[in-house]
C-alpha cells in the first residue's frame, strides 16, 4: 500500500495587504493557495444565493476518495461553465464594440418624420460593433477583410439599426447568392483552412464565375481592407433606404460615416506582421483610446436623391454593387457619433447585441434593393438560433430605451411579467392595453407593377464600369497595391483556370492592370476576357474613393515608438517624446528589458514594452536613440534589426541620433527624406504625419 503523504485540507492561506481585515479562520486552515485579504468582498454564492464556505474543493467521500453526486455546488458551477458558449455569428463573428452617442447637427425635417434625424442637438445613445467578416470569433483583428460597421441607435421612437460595412458596395446583387459567397470565402469545408482569408481557391473560383463581384473585388484588394485602426475607417449603409416626411413623400438616402481622424490603412507586409505581433491590435487600440479619453468620432452624412434623379444615373442605385459618386450626389453632414464608453462585459454586450436591418423607426423605410430585401429576413432569423429565444430583444443591450408593449407573450427565457388578462387586440376589457396609433410606422406607399419571376433587371448588367472607375480614381501607389494584392491572392490559388479567368475579368476593368497581374503570376499569354453582359462605360474618376487623398497629415490618434538601450541620452529622449506628444501621438518607450534602461546620466528609464514583444509594426513612426555602446549591443539583436528594417520597409519616418544611425547602417538602411536626424524634431514630426510613399519602390517589387 502506498504510504504517500497527503495534505489533509488543502485550502486557502490568507495574506494581509494594507490595513488587513480579520481573516476567516474557517478558510485559513492550511493549503497552498494564497488569497489577499482586504477590500469589502461580497460573499461568493451559488446562483440561488447560498454563500459558499469553500470554493477550492469539491465534496469528497474522504480526502482522497471519490467526489459525491450530492455536491450541488460543483454541479451548478460546472454545468453553467459547460454551457457558456453560444453559436458564434455565421459571418462577422470577430468584433469590437463600444457605447457612445449620436448627435444631430442639421435637421432633415423636410425629408423625414424620424425624430433622430429632425431634432438638432438631441443626443441618442448608440452601441457600435465593428467586425471582420470571414474569421471566427477568436481570429486575428487584421486579416485582409471588409469591416462590418453596425450601429444600434436607441431612439425615443424605437431602435434603429444601421448595419453597414466600411466598403460602400457588396459582392452580389441578390440575397439568394449570400450563402454561396460565404461558403466560398470561409475556410474550405474539407480541410478547415484558411481561417479568415480570401487567398484560396474556393473564394476566387466563386468570384471568377460571378462578374457582378468585380467592383467589390477592387475595394477588397485595396488597402481599405487593411485599416490602421477601427477609428480610421469609413462606414456605409451600402443600400439605398427611403426617408418619409409628414406628407408621406419619400426621398432616397444613402448613409455614410466619416472618421474624424481621417482614413488610414497599413500596407500588406505590415498587416501580416501586426497579426503576429498583436492578434488583438484593433480591439486593444480602441480600448486604449477610449480608456485614455481619446474618444473615436465619426461624422454622419447622407446622400439624398429623388426617383427622377435616380432615373438619370448611369447605373441602378438598387444594385448594391454600385455606389453613387460623391461628385454626382454630394454628401451632407448631418450629425456625429462619439464612442465614449467601453462595455462592462464583452459577452453580455458585444456578443449578445443583435442587429437587424429590419429595425427601422417611423420616417425611415427600405428600398427595393434585392440584397437588402433578403437581409430583412436573415438577421432576425439568425438571432433566433444564436441567442436561442424570440425574447432576445429583452437582453439589456438589445432592449429599446423607450417604452415598448404589445401582445406577444411567453417564449423561452421570458423576462417580462405583463399584468392583466388582455393579451390580444382589438379588445374592450382594459383601458391600459396597448393599441395601434396613427403616428406609428408607415411603409412608403409606392406602386409596384410588372411581371413576377426569377429575373434580374437589365439595369443590373453592367459589372465593370464602376470597378474601372474605382481603379482609375486611385493614386499610382494605391493602384500598385491593388495589382500586388491580386498577384498575392491569385498566387495562392492552385487552379490555373481560376487565375486565368480572373485576369480575363481584369481586362475589362483596365488592360494595364490585367497585364501587371498576368506578369506577376507568370502568364506568358494574356488569358481571354469573358463576354461582358453590358458595355463598359466611361466614368469620371472620383478622388473621394482614394485613401491617400483622404489621409490626414496628423499624429493625432497615432503612435510613436522610441527605441532605447543602456547609455541612451535622456535629454534627447525627452525632447522627441515631447514633440510627438505635443503633436497628438501616444509615445511608447521600447528597450531590451521592460524594467528599463540605464541612461547616460545614470538614471533609469522604464520601458513601456520589451523589444522582442514591441516590434515597430505597432507604431506609425519611430525614433532610435542609442549610445555607441547601445548601438553595438543592439546590432547583434535580430529584433532591433527587424525594428528598424520594418519601420523603413513600411514607409515610416525614422529619427535617429548617431547611435541610431549606426544601427540603421548595420540594417543596411539607406537615407531618404523620411530618415531624419533626431535633432531636427520638426522634420521628424512632419515626416511622421504621413508615409514615405516614394520609398516603396526601393524596398520591394510590386506588380
Ligand atoms: Fe450581413 N449578416 N448579410 N451584410 N452583416 C450578418 O447577422 C446577411 C450584408 C453585416 O455586428 C448575420 O447577426 C445576408 C451586407 C454586418 O452583429 C447574418 C446578406 C452588409 C454584420 C447576415 C448580408 C452586411 C452582419 C450574421 C446578403 C453591409 C454584423 C450574424 C443579403 C451593408 C452585425 C448576424 C453585428 C451579420 C446576413 C450582406 C453587414 C447571417 C443574408 C450587404 C455589419 O444574418
XYZ file of C-alpha atoms and ligand atoms in Angstrom:
747
model
C 0.000 0.000 0.000
C 1.261 3.416 -0.884
C 2.438 5.443 2.030
C 2.162 8.649 0.086
C 1.507 11.680 2.281
C -1.412 13.949 1.506
C -2.427 17.323 2.823
C -5.499 16.742 4.871
C -7.143 20.026 3.968
C -5.513 21.949 1.154
C -7.336 25.219 1.091
C -6.608 28.875 1.280
C -3.797 30.636 3.023
C -4.674 34.255 3.526
C -2.155 37.031 3.260
C -2.738 40.508 4.518
C -2.178 43.558 2.366
C -2.517 47.096 3.702
C -4.659 47.595 6.776
C -5.609 43.922 6.966
C -9.115 42.753 7.627
C -9.865 39.976 10.067
C -9.369 36.673 8.366
C -11.968 33.989 8.087
C -10.413 31.343 10.302
C -12.522 28.555 8.777
C -10.974 29.133 5.369
C -7.478 29.834 6.586
C -6.675 26.249 7.508
C -3.521 25.096 5.658
C -3.174 24.691 1.885
C -1.238 26.190 -0.963
C -3.443 28.890 -2.432
C -2.783 32.463 -1.456
C -5.673 34.889 -1.363
C -5.196 38.536 -0.489
C -7.259 39.924 2.364
C -8.603 43.462 2.287
C -11.449 45.216 0.464
C -15.135 44.717 1.010
C -15.826 41.491 -0.816
C -19.440 40.368 -1.085
C -19.898 36.711 -0.218
C -19.400 34.280 -3.106
C -22.719 32.493 -3.617
C -24.414 29.901 -5.795
C -26.929 31.110 -8.387
C -29.566 30.512 -5.725
C -27.849 32.964 -3.400
C -26.331 30.439 -0.998
C -22.964 31.607 0.344
C -20.009 29.292 -0.242
C -17.653 28.382 2.551
C -15.201 26.610 0.270
C -14.665 27.263 -3.440
C -11.409 25.285 -3.682
C -12.504 21.725 -3.067
C -15.358 19.587 -4.247
C -17.177 17.425 -1.737
C -15.362 14.075 -1.341
C -16.261 10.902 0.457
C -12.850 11.101 2.129
C -9.803 13.290 1.428
C -8.566 11.043 -1.392
C -11.880 9.469 -2.204
C -14.498 9.888 -4.943
C -16.454 13.110 -5.418
C -20.047 12.915 -4.237
C -23.012 13.409 -6.561
C -24.536 15.310 -3.696
C -22.168 18.226 -4.428
C -24.747 20.664 -5.814
C -22.143 23.453 -5.689
C -19.754 21.617 -8.001
C -22.591 20.551 -10.303
C -24.032 24.044 -10.633
C -20.634 25.608 -11.348
C -19.516 23.018 -13.895
C -22.891 22.839 -15.627
C -23.000 26.581 -16.126
C -19.452 26.531 -17.440
C -20.299 23.742 -19.881
C -22.985 25.968 -21.404
C -21.057 29.240 -21.545
C -20.705 29.384 -25.315
C -23.397 30.314 -27.797
C -23.098 29.836 -31.562
C -20.825 32.490 -32.992
C -22.131 34.659 -35.823
C -22.001 32.886 -39.191
C -20.237 35.974 -40.518
C -18.837 38.971 -38.625
C -18.004 36.767 -35.621
C -14.889 38.710 -34.600
C -15.604 42.223 -33.374
C -15.028 45.171 -31.120
C -17.975 47.044 -29.616
C -18.416 50.290 -27.715
C -21.132 52.549 -26.348
C -21.492 56.166 -27.292
C -23.918 58.749 -28.559
C -25.204 60.207 -31.781
C -25.881 63.928 -32.024
C -27.790 65.526 -34.860
C -26.248 68.748 -36.175
C -28.569 69.503 -39.134
C -32.259 68.665 -39.395
C -33.757 66.539 -42.174
C -37.293 67.645 -41.226
C -38.104 68.338 -44.861
C -37.490 64.689 -45.677
C -38.427 62.606 -42.665
C -40.515 62.394 -39.536
C -37.870 60.290 -37.727
C -37.045 62.306 -34.602
C -33.450 61.128 -34.597
C -32.990 62.944 -37.918
C -35.009 66.072 -37.064
C -34.101 67.130 -33.509
C -30.828 69.073 -33.724
C -28.699 68.824 -30.593
C -30.504 65.785 -29.232
C -28.131 63.038 -28.115
C -29.195 59.460 -28.766
C -27.348 56.546 -27.115
C -25.745 54.069 -29.521
C -23.917 50.767 -29.377
C -21.489 50.252 -32.259
C -19.905 46.951 -33.261
C -17.087 46.857 -35.806
C -16.217 43.419 -37.133
C -14.229 41.417 -39.626
C -16.358 39.178 -41.850
C -14.739 35.862 -42.605
C -12.844 34.808 -39.477
C -14.200 33.069 -36.393
C -14.660 34.832 -33.057
C -11.101 34.019 -31.998
C -9.422 35.013 -35.270
C -6.962 37.889 -35.638
C -8.056 41.507 -35.942
C -6.032 42.237 -39.053
C -6.728 39.911 -41.972
C -7.392 41.418 -45.404
C -11.134 41.718 -44.936
C -14.109 44.052 -45.095
C -15.067 45.572 -41.735
C -18.682 45.470 -40.587
C -19.892 48.781 -39.165
C -23.099 48.205 -37.217
C -24.749 50.932 -35.156
C -27.755 50.472 -32.890
C -29.422 53.820 -32.187
C -31.628 53.621 -29.097
C -34.027 56.333 -30.317
C -37.092 57.649 -28.500
C -39.186 56.024 -31.230
C -37.600 52.598 -31.066
C -34.306 51.022 -32.033
C -32.844 51.827 -35.427
C -30.045 49.510 -36.573
C -27.824 50.760 -39.375
C -25.898 47.606 -40.241
C -23.253 48.646 -42.738
C -19.684 47.974 -43.841
C -16.506 50.012 -44.372
C -16.900 49.474 -48.112
C -19.873 51.102 -49.907
C -20.654 48.221 -52.278
C -21.133 44.481 -51.970
C -20.104 41.296 -53.802
C -23.509 40.215 -55.011
C -26.763 41.691 -56.243
C -29.217 39.195 -54.810
C -29.535 37.744 -51.302
C -30.034 34.251 -52.701
C -26.290 34.200 -53.542
C -25.161 35.072 -49.988
C -24.832 31.511 -48.626
C -22.739 30.597 -51.714
C -20.489 33.626 -51.296
C -19.911 32.923 -47.615
C -19.322 29.210 -48.134
C -16.737 30.123 -50.768
C -14.873 32.648 -48.616
C -14.855 30.817 -45.284
C -12.381 28.032 -44.560
C -12.739 25.245 -47.097
C -15.061 22.606 -45.659
C -12.911 19.530 -46.208
C -9.648 20.901 -44.767
C -10.802 23.525 -42.313
C -8.496 26.280 -43.560
C -7.622 29.002 -44.344
C -9.048 30.916 -41.448
C -10.059 34.457 -42.233
C -8.513 34.810 -45.680
C -9.709 35.257 -49.244
C -6.448 33.930 -50.701
C -7.660 30.433 -51.586
C -9.270 28.508 -54.415
C -12.925 28.366 -53.409
C -13.195 32.127 -52.933
C -11.612 33.038 -56.268
C -13.429 30.234 -58.067
C -16.770 31.690 -56.971
C -15.672 35.263 -57.703
C -14.320 34.424 -61.149
C -17.750 32.986 -62.002
C -19.589 35.992 -60.541
C -18.759 39.064 -62.644
C -21.039 41.261 -60.526
C -18.362 40.991 -57.783
C -15.707 42.861 -59.751
C -16.355 46.279 -58.271
C -16.176 44.860 -54.739
C -13.007 42.965 -55.718
C -11.305 46.282 -56.465
C -12.257 47.551 -53.000
C -11.135 44.445 -51.122
C -7.816 44.341 -52.967
C -7.214 47.967 -51.989
C -5.743 48.949 -48.628
C -9.294 49.761 -47.403
C -9.355 46.215 -46.062
C -6.117 46.741 -44.085
C -7.186 49.517 -41.692
C -4.611 51.028 -39.358
C -7.269 51.442 -36.678
C -11.011 50.951 -36.410
C -11.060 54.646 -35.511
C -9.790 55.383 -39.014
C -12.349 53.634 -41.200
C -15.345 54.953 -43.085
C -18.756 53.330 -42.766
C -21.510 52.955 -45.339
C -25.127 51.828 -45.136
C -24.483 50.404 -48.650
C -28.110 50.106 -49.813
C -30.431 52.942 -50.707
C -33.028 53.482 -47.999
C -36.020 55.822 -48.014
C -36.887 58.758 -45.780
C -40.588 59.599 -45.479
C -41.853 63.053 -44.451
C -45.088 64.111 -42.773
C -46.823 64.363 -46.142
C -45.912 60.782 -46.923
C -43.423 61.849 -49.615
C -40.335 59.672 -49.783
C -36.751 60.512 -50.769
C -33.948 58.010 -51.317
C -30.984 58.165 -48.958
C -27.546 56.588 -48.609
C -25.865 56.769 -45.189
C -22.150 57.442 -44.600
C -19.791 57.566 -41.606
C -16.598 59.643 -41.909
C -13.824 59.196 -39.297
C -12.670 62.384 -37.606
C -9.087 61.091 -37.636
C -9.213 60.607 -41.411
C -8.789 57.375 -43.308
C -5.641 55.394 -42.753
C -4.550 51.938 -43.718
C -1.499 49.783 -43.228
C 0.364 48.078 -46.055
C 0.213 44.349 -46.655
C 3.591 43.295 -45.245
C 2.917 45.399 -42.162
C -0.520 43.874 -41.642
C 0.875 40.362 -41.863
C 3.434 41.212 -39.180
C 0.914 43.024 -36.966
C -1.151 39.838 -36.936
C 1.813 38.071 -35.345
C 2.779 40.890 -33.002
C -0.685 41.564 -31.607
C -3.692 39.461 -32.575
C -5.952 41.988 -30.861
C -4.370 45.038 -32.461
C -7.630 46.784 -33.323
C -9.520 45.838 -30.205
C -6.649 46.952 -27.981
C -6.301 50.209 -29.922
C -9.989 51.031 -29.460
C -9.901 50.041 -25.782
C -6.812 52.137 -25.061
C -8.195 55.143 -26.942
C -11.483 55.088 -25.051
C -9.822 54.457 -21.687
C -7.466 57.403 -22.349
C -10.414 59.671 -23.172
C -9.476 59.920 -26.868
C -12.973 59.078 -27.985
C -13.328 57.812 -31.561
C -15.619 60.045 -33.549
C -17.319 59.939 -36.941
C -19.326 62.432 -38.946
C -22.669 61.147 -40.158
C -23.602 62.164 -43.675
C -26.352 61.468 -46.180
C -26.749 61.476 -49.928
C -30.343 62.397 -50.767
C -31.938 61.923 -54.190
C -35.319 61.569 -55.785
C -36.692 58.879 -58.062
C -36.399 61.305 -61.010
C -32.704 61.915 -60.237
C -32.107 58.198 -59.785
C -33.638 57.522 -63.204
C -30.836 59.593 -64.761
C -27.935 57.803 -63.022
C -25.830 55.712 -65.425
C -26.354 52.738 -63.072
C -29.154 51.349 -60.938
C -28.972 52.557 -57.327
C -30.930 49.465 -56.238
C -27.932 47.361 -57.252
C -25.680 47.013 -54.173
C -22.610 46.528 -56.373
C -22.859 50.221 -57.304
C -22.103 53.378 -55.354
C -23.269 56.899 -56.013
C -20.135 59.001 -56.548
C -19.971 61.992 -54.239
C -19.325 64.127 -57.277
C -22.800 63.138 -58.545
C -24.717 63.448 -55.277
C -22.719 65.372 -52.656
C -22.626 64.280 -49.046
C -24.459 66.399 -46.482
C -23.040 66.090 -42.978
C -25.934 65.993 -40.524
C -24.523 64.593 -37.302
C -21.724 62.955 -35.383
C -21.162 59.798 -33.388
C -18.771 59.581 -30.459
C -17.833 56.289 -28.800
C -17.046 57.118 -25.200
C -17.687 54.032 -23.116
C -16.159 50.584 -23.238
C -18.664 47.807 -22.444
C -18.667 46.371 -18.941
C -18.764 42.863 -20.270
C -17.769 41.589 -23.692
C -20.199 38.684 -23.847
C -23.228 40.470 -22.416
C -22.866 43.378 -24.790
C -20.609 42.891 -27.836
C -21.505 39.228 -28.257
C -25.206 39.386 -27.434
C -26.034 42.547 -29.345
C -28.417 41.630 -32.148
C -28.548 43.935 -35.150
C -31.254 43.625 -37.785
C -31.527 45.883 -40.845
C -35.303 45.440 -40.397
C -35.083 47.526 -37.207
C -36.130 50.938 -38.534
C -38.221 53.709 -36.994
C -41.164 55.689 -38.411
C -39.871 58.014 -41.145
C -37.205 55.553 -42.393
C -38.063 52.812 -44.883
C -36.464 50.317 -47.236
C -35.721 50.461 -50.937
C -36.293 47.525 -53.271
C -32.604 46.577 -53.343
C -32.875 42.756 -53.582
C -29.873 42.319 -51.304
C -31.443 44.482 -48.622
C -34.748 42.690 -49.030
C -33.062 39.362 -48.196
C -31.261 40.886 -45.239
C -34.587 41.998 -43.791
C -35.353 38.330 -43.230
C -31.914 36.906 -42.442
C -30.815 38.813 -39.364
C -33.833 38.190 -37.155
C -33.700 34.558 -38.168
C -30.025 34.182 -37.276
C -30.550 35.809 -33.859
C -33.096 33.114 -33.055
C -30.527 30.391 -33.472
C -27.645 32.408 -31.993
C -29.423 33.750 -28.917
C -31.900 30.897 -28.680
C -35.156 32.703 -27.992
C -37.656 35.095 -29.583
C -37.172 37.168 -26.428
C -33.653 38.267 -27.424
C -34.959 41.846 -27.563
C -35.220 41.736 -23.761
C -31.469 41.282 -23.244
C -30.367 44.692 -21.888
C -28.052 45.514 -24.825
C -30.912 44.864 -27.253
C -33.860 46.333 -25.349
C -35.180 49.671 -26.612
C -34.653 52.555 -24.191
C -38.168 53.849 -24.978
C -41.298 52.147 -23.640
C -42.459 49.161 -25.669
C -45.530 46.997 -25.308
C -47.523 44.530 -27.369
C -49.411 41.280 -27.008
C -46.568 38.925 -27.783
C -46.241 36.593 -24.820
C -44.241 33.843 -23.198
C -41.448 32.002 -25.004
C -38.109 30.735 -23.849
C -36.456 32.957 -21.197
C -39.314 35.419 -20.862
C -38.131 38.188 -18.513
C -41.169 40.468 -18.611
C -44.238 39.974 -16.411
C -47.076 41.606 -18.340
C -50.024 42.110 -15.979
C -53.737 41.823 -16.737
C -55.985 39.480 -18.671
C -55.842 41.153 -22.091
C -53.204 39.749 -24.424
C -54.952 40.459 -27.725
C -56.214 43.307 -29.849
C -58.853 44.587 -30.592
C -60.096 44.454 -27.015
C -62.537 46.350 -24.816
C -61.775 44.913 -21.383
C -58.908 47.145 -20.376
C -58.191 50.805 -20.978
C -54.472 50.184 -20.441
C -53.768 47.614 -23.111
C -51.545 48.825 -25.984
C -53.185 49.831 -29.259
C -52.059 50.899 -32.715
C -51.548 54.618 -33.324
C -51.632 56.772 -36.498
C -48.147 58.007 -35.533
C -46.791 54.505 -35.890
C -44.714 53.034 -38.709
C -45.953 53.507 -42.274
C -44.362 51.994 -45.340
C -43.802 54.258 -48.349
C -46.928 53.994 -50.464
C -45.189 53.041 -53.692
C -46.873 51.469 -56.701
C -45.420 48.161 -57.867
C -46.193 46.755 -61.309
C -44.603 44.227 -63.657
C -44.258 40.512 -64.184
C -43.440 38.169 -61.337
C -40.430 35.919 -61.955
C -36.877 34.979 -61.012
C -35.430 37.686 -63.210
C -32.606 40.135 -62.775
C -33.201 43.626 -64.162
C -31.310 44.689 -67.301
C -30.154 47.726 -65.330
C -28.080 45.368 -63.135
C -25.990 44.068 -66.083
C -23.028 46.485 -66.007
C -20.375 44.793 -63.867
C -17.187 46.560 -64.898
C -17.758 50.327 -65.281
C -17.590 51.222 -61.593
C -14.776 48.739 -60.975
C -12.832 50.607 -63.641
C -13.829 53.962 -62.182
C -12.596 52.858 -58.748
C -9.233 51.683 -60.089
C -8.672 54.798 -62.185
C -9.586 57.056 -59.250
C -6.691 55.766 -57.135
C -3.222 57.279 -56.819
C -0.430 55.359 -58.560
C 0.724 53.977 -55.173
C -2.730 52.630 -54.441
C -3.065 51.120 -57.916
C 0.213 49.319 -57.316
C -1.089 47.930 -54.037
C -4.255 46.677 -55.745
C -2.261 44.969 -58.507
C 0.130 43.412 -55.973
C -2.722 42.212 -53.771
C -4.290 40.486 -56.771
C -0.984 38.792 -57.577
C -0.591 37.659 -53.975
C -4.153 36.353 -53.653
C -4.205 34.580 -57.009
C -0.766 33.090 -56.390
C -2.403 31.145 -53.543
C -4.984 29.718 -55.957
C -3.894 26.288 -57.176
C -6.267 26.018 -60.141
C -4.737 27.741 -63.157
C -8.070 28.184 -64.948
C -9.322 30.246 -61.973
C -6.274 32.533 -62.116
C -6.758 32.904 -65.874
C -10.462 33.676 -65.518
C -9.688 36.452 -63.026
C -7.089 38.032 -65.297
C -9.736 37.865 -68.044
C -12.138 39.937 -65.914
C -9.405 42.449 -65.111
C -9.005 43.110 -68.838
C -12.475 44.685 -68.815
C -11.538 46.811 -65.815
C -8.193 48.105 -67.070
C -5.869 46.381 -69.558
C -2.721 47.639 -67.858
C -3.876 46.235 -64.502
C -4.583 42.883 -66.174
C -1.109 42.903 -67.727
C 0.598 43.673 -64.426
C -1.264 40.887 -62.652
C -0.663 38.439 -65.503
C 3.056 39.250 -65.402
C 3.145 38.814 -61.622
C 1.546 35.404 -61.991
C 3.917 34.376 -64.773
C 1.418 34.147 -67.659
C 3.236 34.465 -70.969
C -0.007 34.800 -72.948
C -2.846 37.047 -71.828
C -5.936 34.998 -70.917
C -9.079 35.874 -72.879
C -11.619 38.305 -71.428
C -15.114 36.884 -70.893
C -18.092 38.297 -72.777
C -19.362 41.324 -70.878
C -23.116 41.499 -70.320
C -23.075 45.274 -70.887
C -20.569 47.665 -72.449
C -18.037 49.277 -70.095
C -18.994 52.933 -69.658
C -16.570 55.789 -69.306
C -16.996 57.330 -65.866
C -15.195 60.333 -64.431
C -12.609 59.399 -61.787
C -13.819 60.087 -58.238
C -10.933 61.197 -55.956
C -13.214 60.601 -52.941
C -12.563 56.887 -53.491
C -8.874 57.182 -52.567
C -7.355 56.504 -49.179
C -4.202 58.560 -49.624
C -6.238 61.583 -50.701
C -8.266 61.264 -47.515
C -5.443 60.603 -45.053
C -4.897 63.459 -42.650
C -1.395 64.827 -42.107
C -1.559 64.338 -38.369
C -0.165 62.376 -35.463
C -3.434 62.594 -33.535
C -4.588 59.102 -32.698
C -1.299 57.596 -33.877
C 1.658 56.087 -32.037
C 5.403 56.749 -31.965
C 7.901 54.207 -30.614
C 11.273 55.255 -29.195
C 13.906 52.519 -29.134
C 16.480 52.999 -26.376
C 19.122 50.936 -24.571
C 21.626 51.397 -21.742
C 23.566 54.617 -22.282
C 20.878 56.455 -24.333
C 20.704 60.221 -23.938
C 17.793 61.102 -21.624
C 17.559 64.724 -22.788
C 17.171 63.671 -26.427
C 14.542 61.087 -25.498
C 12.630 63.714 -23.554
C 12.728 66.215 -26.401
C 11.484 63.807 -29.055
C 8.843 62.408 -26.712
C 7.528 65.888 -26.021
C 7.447 66.835 -29.696
C 5.482 63.678 -30.577
C 3.121 64.027 -27.608
C 2.504 67.689 -28.410
C 1.608 66.639 -31.950
C -1.050 64.304 -30.520
C 0.734 60.944 -30.664
C 0.856 58.278 -27.982
C 4.522 57.615 -27.261
C 5.942 54.299 -26.077
C 9.479 53.582 -24.943
C 10.908 50.286 -26.180
C 14.018 48.804 -24.579
C 15.777 45.434 -24.456
C 14.441 44.998 -20.923
C 10.992 46.148 -19.860
C 12.397 47.121 -16.476
C 14.120 49.905 -18.369
C 17.483 51.164 -19.468
C 20.192 52.983 -17.533
C 20.583 56.305 -19.323
C 23.839 58.178 -19.922
C 23.256 60.260 -16.786
C 22.898 57.122 -14.671
C 19.126 57.407 -14.206
C 16.776 54.548 -15.055
C 14.010 54.945 -17.625
C 11.304 52.286 -17.516
C 10.152 50.897 -20.855
C 6.542 50.502 -21.968
C 7.476 47.462 -23.997
C 10.261 44.947 -24.270
C 11.981 44.953 -27.658
C 11.105 41.392 -28.675
C 7.426 41.991 -27.915
C 7.163 45.519 -29.299
C 8.143 45.497 -32.956
C 7.923 48.693 -34.987
C 4.760 47.489 -36.778
C 2.892 48.647 -33.674
C 3.919 52.281 -34.321
C 3.364 54.875 -37.030
C 6.851 56.365 -36.712
C 9.952 55.521 -34.685
C 12.946 57.232 -33.086
C 16.175 55.321 -32.447
C 18.164 56.888 -29.627
C 21.258 54.906 -28.724
C 24.742 55.385 -27.374
C 27.634 53.908 -29.357
C 27.706 51.021 -26.868
C 23.945 50.551 -27.064
C 24.083 50.506 -30.863
C 26.836 47.912 -30.758
C 24.835 45.688 -28.438
C 21.639 46.020 -30.480
C 23.466 45.354 -33.747
C 23.598 41.725 -32.662
C 19.906 41.697 -31.785
C 17.608 40.351 -34.513
C 14.619 42.145 -33.029
C 16.449 45.500 -33.182
C 17.476 44.961 -36.814
C 13.872 43.987 -37.670
C 12.620 47.024 -35.749
C 14.406 49.494 -37.997
C 14.222 47.443 -41.184
C 10.446 47.065 -40.876
C 9.950 50.723 -39.970
C 11.813 51.610 -43.162
C 10.076 48.918 -45.210
C 6.684 50.070 -44.002
C 7.436 53.585 -45.199
C 7.574 55.157 -41.740
C 9.529 58.164 -40.572
C 12.660 57.312 -38.597
C 14.523 59.765 -36.361
C 17.983 58.655 -35.298
C 20.911 60.031 -33.323
C 24.463 58.898 -34.009
C 23.972 55.572 -32.255
C 20.650 55.136 -34.035
C 22.364 55.764 -37.375
C 24.885 53.046 -36.560
C 22.021 50.588 -36.111
C 20.424 51.745 -39.383
C 23.712 51.193 -41.139
C 24.019 47.716 -39.682
C 20.497 47.003 -41.017
C 21.508 48.283 -44.473
C 19.011 51.099 -44.405
C 19.536 53.917 -46.870
C 18.765 57.586 -46.388
C 15.749 59.486 -47.660
C 13.628 62.419 -46.545
C 11.836 60.162 -44.063
C 15.066 59.303 -42.214
C 15.963 62.376 -40.191
C 18.406 63.473 -37.541
C 16.834 63.321 -34.116
C 17.915 66.922 -33.520
C 15.553 68.117 -36.245
C 12.366 67.300 -34.418
C 10.182 69.394 -36.724
C 11.361 67.425 -39.746
C 10.652 64.194 -37.856
C 7.138 65.244 -36.848
C 6.347 66.388 -40.403
C 7.553 63.071 -41.838
C 5.818 61.078 -39.086
C 2.420 62.522 -40.036
C 2.411 60.642 -43.319
C 4.049 57.677 -45.052
C 7.058 57.854 -47.353
C 5.266 56.509 -50.421
C 8.160 57.134 -52.790
C 10.362 54.847 -50.724
C 8.345 51.771 -51.533
C 9.871 51.013 -54.926
C 13.271 50.788 -53.242
C 12.174 48.173 -50.696
C 10.006 45.672 -52.567
C 8.980 44.540 -56.015
C 5.375 45.438 -56.664
C 3.146 44.491 -59.545
Fe -24.777 40.694 -43.177
N -25.234 39.173 -41.902
N -25.720 39.712 -44.645
N -24.216 42.113 -44.508
N -23.830 41.666 -41.742
C -24.883 39.106 -40.612
O -26.339 38.535 -38.885
C -26.581 38.693 -44.482
C -24.522 42.155 -45.834
C -23.305 42.918 -41.805
O -22.083 43.283 -35.605
C -25.538 37.972 -39.889
O -26.314 38.884 -36.666
C -27.217 38.377 -45.736
C -24.271 43.445 -46.381
C -22.745 43.284 -40.536
O -23.588 41.766 -35.144
C -26.416 37.340 -40.963
C -26.690 39.233 -46.665
C -23.787 44.185 -45.344
C -22.974 42.198 -39.696
C -26.136 38.204 -42.150
C -25.757 40.073 -45.968
C -23.751 43.341 -44.192
C -23.658 41.211 -40.475
C -24.620 37.063 -39.141
C -26.972 39.297 -48.129
C -23.313 45.640 -45.376
C -22.548 42.063 -38.250
C -24.824 37.374 -37.672
C -28.315 39.600 -48.426
C -24.361 46.571 -45.710
C -23.555 42.618 -37.320
C -25.864 38.341 -37.641
C -23.038 42.557 -35.910
C -24.083 39.991 -39.968
C -26.788 38.020 -43.312
C -24.984 41.054 -46.630
C -23.263 43.809 -42.938
C -26.168 35.866 -41.224
C -28.226 37.286 -45.955
C -24.540 43.908 -47.819
C -22.054 44.589 -40.183
O -27.760 37.410 -40.622
